[in-house]
PDB file of C-alpha atoms in Angstrom:
ATOM      1  CA  MET A  28     -34.939 -23.594 -89.373  1.00  0.00           C
ATOM      2  CA  ASN A  29     -35.946 -22.611 -85.853  1.00  0.00           C
ATOM      3  CA  THR A  30     -36.949 -18.951 -85.915  1.00  0.00           C
ATOM      4  CA  ARG A  31     -37.867 -19.124 -82.226  1.00  0.00           C
ATOM      5  CA  ALA A  32     -34.357 -19.822 -80.966  1.00  0.00           C
ATOM      6  CA  HIS A  33     -34.867 -17.085 -78.350  1.00  0.00           C
ATOM      7  CA  CYS A  34     -37.766 -19.013 -76.760  1.00  0.00           C
ATOM      8  CA  HIS A  35     -36.946 -21.387 -73.913  1.00  0.00           C
ATOM      9  CA  CYS A  36     -40.488 -22.002 -72.707  1.00  0.00           C
ATOM     10  CA  ASP A  37     -41.500 -25.587 -72.017  1.00  0.00           C
ATOM     11  CA  ARG A  38     -44.992 -24.662 -73.105  1.00  0.00           C
ATOM     12  CA  VAL A  39     -45.594 -21.499 -75.109  1.00  0.00           C
ATOM     13  CA  LEU A  40     -48.116 -19.293 -73.347  1.00  0.00           C
ATOM     14  CA  ASN A  41     -49.454 -16.639 -75.675  1.00  0.00           C
ATOM     15  CA  TYR A  42     -50.382 -13.251 -74.228  1.00  0.00           C
ATOM     16  CA  SER A  43     -52.558 -10.740 -76.045  1.00  0.00           C
ATOM     17  CA  TYR A  44     -51.661  -7.065 -76.342  1.00  0.00           C
ATOM     18  CA  ASP A  45     -53.633  -6.286 -73.180  1.00  0.00           C
ATOM     19  CA  GLU A  46     -52.122  -9.166 -71.183  1.00  0.00           C
ATOM     20  CA  ALA A  47     -48.597  -8.333 -72.372  1.00  0.00           C
ATOM     21  CA  ALA A  48     -49.070  -4.657 -71.525  1.00  0.00           C
ATOM     22  CA  GLU A  49     -50.278  -5.617 -68.060  1.00  0.00           C
ATOM     23  CA  ALA A  50     -47.312  -7.965 -67.526  1.00  0.00           C
ATOM     24  CA  LEU A  51     -44.848  -5.294 -68.691  1.00  0.00           C
ATOM     25  CA  ARG A  52     -46.738  -2.564 -66.821  1.00  0.00           C
ATOM     26  CA  CYS A  53     -46.984  -0.387 -69.909  1.00  0.00           C
ATOM     27  CA  LYS A  54     -49.780   0.829 -72.142  1.00  0.00           C
ATOM     28  CA  ARG A  55     -51.134  -1.311 -74.966  1.00  0.00           C
ATOM     29  CA  ARG A  56     -50.429   1.590 -77.338  1.00  0.00           C
ATOM     30  CA  PHE A  57     -46.694   1.387 -76.489  1.00  0.00           C
ATOM     31  CA  LEU A  58     -46.606  -2.180 -77.818  1.00  0.00           C
ATOM     32  CA  GLU A  59     -48.803  -1.425 -80.825  1.00  0.00           C
ATOM     33  CA  ASP A  60     -46.677   1.552 -81.884  1.00  0.00           C
ATOM     34  CA  ARG A  61     -43.400  -0.405 -81.669  1.00  0.00           C
ATOM     35  CA  ILE A  62     -44.552  -3.857 -82.817  1.00  0.00           C
ATOM     36  CA  ARG A  63     -42.188  -3.870 -85.843  1.00  0.00           C
ATOM     37  CA  ASP A  64     -39.179  -3.619 -83.516  1.00  0.00           C
ATOM     38  CA  LEU A  65     -40.413  -5.998 -80.808  1.00  0.00           C
ATOM     39  CA  PRO A  66     -40.236  -9.803 -80.748  1.00  0.00           C
ATOM     40  CA  HIS A  67     -43.708 -11.261 -81.176  1.00  0.00           C
ATOM     41  CA  GLN A  68     -45.782 -13.908 -82.926  1.00  0.00           C
ATOM     42  CA  LYS A  69     -48.234 -13.080 -85.658  1.00  0.00           C
ATOM     43  CA  ARG A  70     -50.898 -15.299 -87.139  1.00  0.00           C
ATOM     44  CA  GLY A  71     -52.978 -13.406 -89.633  1.00  0.00           C
ATOM     45  CA  GLU A  72     -53.838 -10.178 -87.861  1.00  0.00           C
ATOM     46  CA  SER A  73     -53.514 -11.651 -84.374  1.00  0.00           C
ATOM     47  CA  VAL A  74     -50.414 -10.676 -82.398  1.00  0.00           C
ATOM     48  CA  SER A  75     -49.278 -12.548 -79.321  1.00  0.00           C
ATOM     49  CA  PHE A  76     -46.283 -12.681 -76.996  1.00  0.00           C
ATOM     50  CA  CYS A  77     -44.731 -15.532 -75.011  1.00  0.00           C
ATOM     51  CA  PRO A  78     -42.923 -14.976 -71.675  1.00  0.00           C
ATOM     52  CA  CYS A  79     -39.509 -15.145 -73.390  1.00  0.00           C
ATOM     53  CA  GLU A  80     -40.546 -12.360 -75.770  1.00  0.00           C
ATOM     54  CA  LEU A  81     -41.779 -10.270 -72.856  1.00  0.00           C
ATOM     55  CA  ALA A  82     -38.390 -10.740 -71.164  1.00  0.00           C
ATOM     56  CA  LEU A  83     -36.623  -9.599 -74.354  1.00  0.00           C
ATOM     57  CA  ILE A  84     -38.868  -6.538 -74.602  1.00  0.00           C
ATOM     58  CA  GLN A  85     -38.160  -5.700 -70.970  1.00  0.00           C
ATOM     59  CA  ALA A  86     -34.408  -6.068 -71.513  1.00  0.00           C
ATOM     60  CA  LYS A  87     -34.532  -3.946 -74.668  1.00  0.00           C
ATOM     61  CA  THR A  88     -36.406  -1.122 -72.971  1.00  0.00           C
ATOM     62  CA  SER A  89     -34.411  -1.151 -69.725  1.00  0.00           C
ATOM     63  CA  TYR A  90     -32.194   1.836 -68.997  1.00  0.00           C
ATOM     64  CA  VAL A  91     -29.043   1.285 -66.978  1.00  0.00           C
ATOM     65  CA  PRO A  92     -27.010   4.412 -66.078  1.00  0.00           C
ATOM     66  CA  ALA A  93     -23.278   4.328 -66.792  1.00  0.00           C
ATOM     67  CA  TRP A  94     -22.375   4.490 -63.097  1.00  0.00           C
ATOM     68  CA  VAL A  95     -24.306   1.265 -62.486  1.00  0.00           C
ATOM     69  CA  LEU A  96     -22.394  -0.454 -65.286  1.00  0.00           C
ATOM     70  CA  GLU A  97     -19.120   0.728 -63.721  1.00  0.00           C
ATOM     71  CA  LEU A  98     -20.129  -0.805 -60.402  1.00  0.00           C
ATOM     72  CA  SER A  99     -20.831  -4.126 -62.066  1.00  0.00           C
ATOM     73  CA  GLN A 100     -17.366  -4.288 -63.687  1.00  0.00           C
ATOM     74  CA  PRO A 101     -14.788  -6.330 -61.777  1.00  0.00           C
ATOM     75  CA  ALA A 102     -12.058  -4.307 -60.093  1.00  0.00           C
ATOM     76  CA  PRO A 103      -8.691  -4.452 -61.903  1.00  0.00           C
ATOM     77  CA  THR A 104      -6.297  -6.877 -60.287  1.00  0.00           C
ATOM     78  CA  PRO A 105      -3.002  -5.275 -59.240  1.00  0.00           C
ATOM     79  CA  ALA A 106       0.256  -6.611 -60.675  1.00  0.00           C
ATOM     80  CA  PRO A 107       2.036  -9.030 -58.369  1.00  0.00           C
ATOM     81  CA  THR A 108       4.708  -7.358 -56.265  1.00  0.00           C
ATOM     82  CA  GLY A 109       8.271  -7.853 -57.439  1.00  0.00           C
ATOM     83  CA  ALA A 110       7.201  -8.556 -61.029  1.00  0.00           C
ATOM     84  CA  THR A 111       8.772  -6.513 -63.808  1.00  0.00           C
ATOM     85  CA  PRO A 112       6.247  -4.983 -66.187  1.00  0.00           C
ATOM     86  CA  ALA A 113       6.578  -6.080 -69.812  1.00  0.00           C
ATOM     87  CA  VAL A 114       6.879  -2.488 -71.055  1.00  0.00           C
ATOM     88  CA  THR A 115       9.790  -1.497 -73.261  1.00  0.00           C
ATOM     89  CA  ALA A 116      11.852   1.366 -71.851  1.00  0.00           C
ATOM     90  CA  LEU A 117      11.550   4.566 -73.884  1.00  0.00           C
ATOM     91  CA  ALA A 118      15.346   4.890 -74.078  1.00  0.00           C
ATOM     92  CA  SER A 119      15.562   1.655 -76.091  1.00  0.00           C
ATOM     93  CA  ILE A 120      13.070   2.748 -78.770  1.00  0.00           C
ATOM     94  CA  ARG A 121      14.664   3.908 -82.040  1.00  0.00           C
ATOM     95  CA  PRO A 122      12.963   5.484 -85.082  1.00  0.00           C
ATOM     96  CA  SER A 123      12.534   3.316 -88.150  1.00  0.00           C
ATOM     97  CA  ARG A 124      15.093   3.684 -90.915  1.00  0.00           C
ATOM     98  CA  GLY A 125      14.447   4.655 -94.509  1.00  0.00           C
ATOM     99  CA  ARG A 126      11.497   7.005 -94.271  1.00  0.00           C
ATOM    100  CA  LYS A 127      13.302   9.777 -96.113  1.00  0.00           C
ATOM    101  CA  ARG A 128      14.146   7.504 -99.034  1.00  0.00           C
ATOM    102  CA  GLN A 129      10.555   6.259 -99.289  1.00  0.00           C
ATOM    103  CA  ALA A 130       9.175   9.791 -99.262  1.00  0.00           C
ATOM    104  CA  ALA A 131      11.701  10.979-101.876  1.00  0.00           C
ATOM    105  CA  ALA A 132      10.911   8.057-104.189  1.00  0.00           C
ATOM    106  CA  ALA A 133       7.162   8.731-103.997  1.00  0.00           C
ATOM    107  CA  THR A 134       7.538  12.416-104.941  1.00  0.00           C
ATOM    108  CA  GLY A 135      10.250  11.931-107.568  1.00  0.00           C
TER     109      GLY A 135
END
């Protein structure tokens, strides 16, 4: 079983806490405090990170405001002119039959 399916490195380069913190431009303590929730490699007491894991950490800790997400959504395409929408007219909708009998049978 490949537990490193997230890694696409040709050659795994292992970064220490200090090197990873420098690459992510954060403090070493940030990584140490959150290591249980971050992708990493552990051999004994040694912790290391590959570039793919650093990219996942960066993606996980990135904040994108809602208005930016709205800008990245494709604009809705308008319906072609002359086409009839596939919506049923309200005048043709009728209530279902038999509700009163079902309710009376349940209470009786």
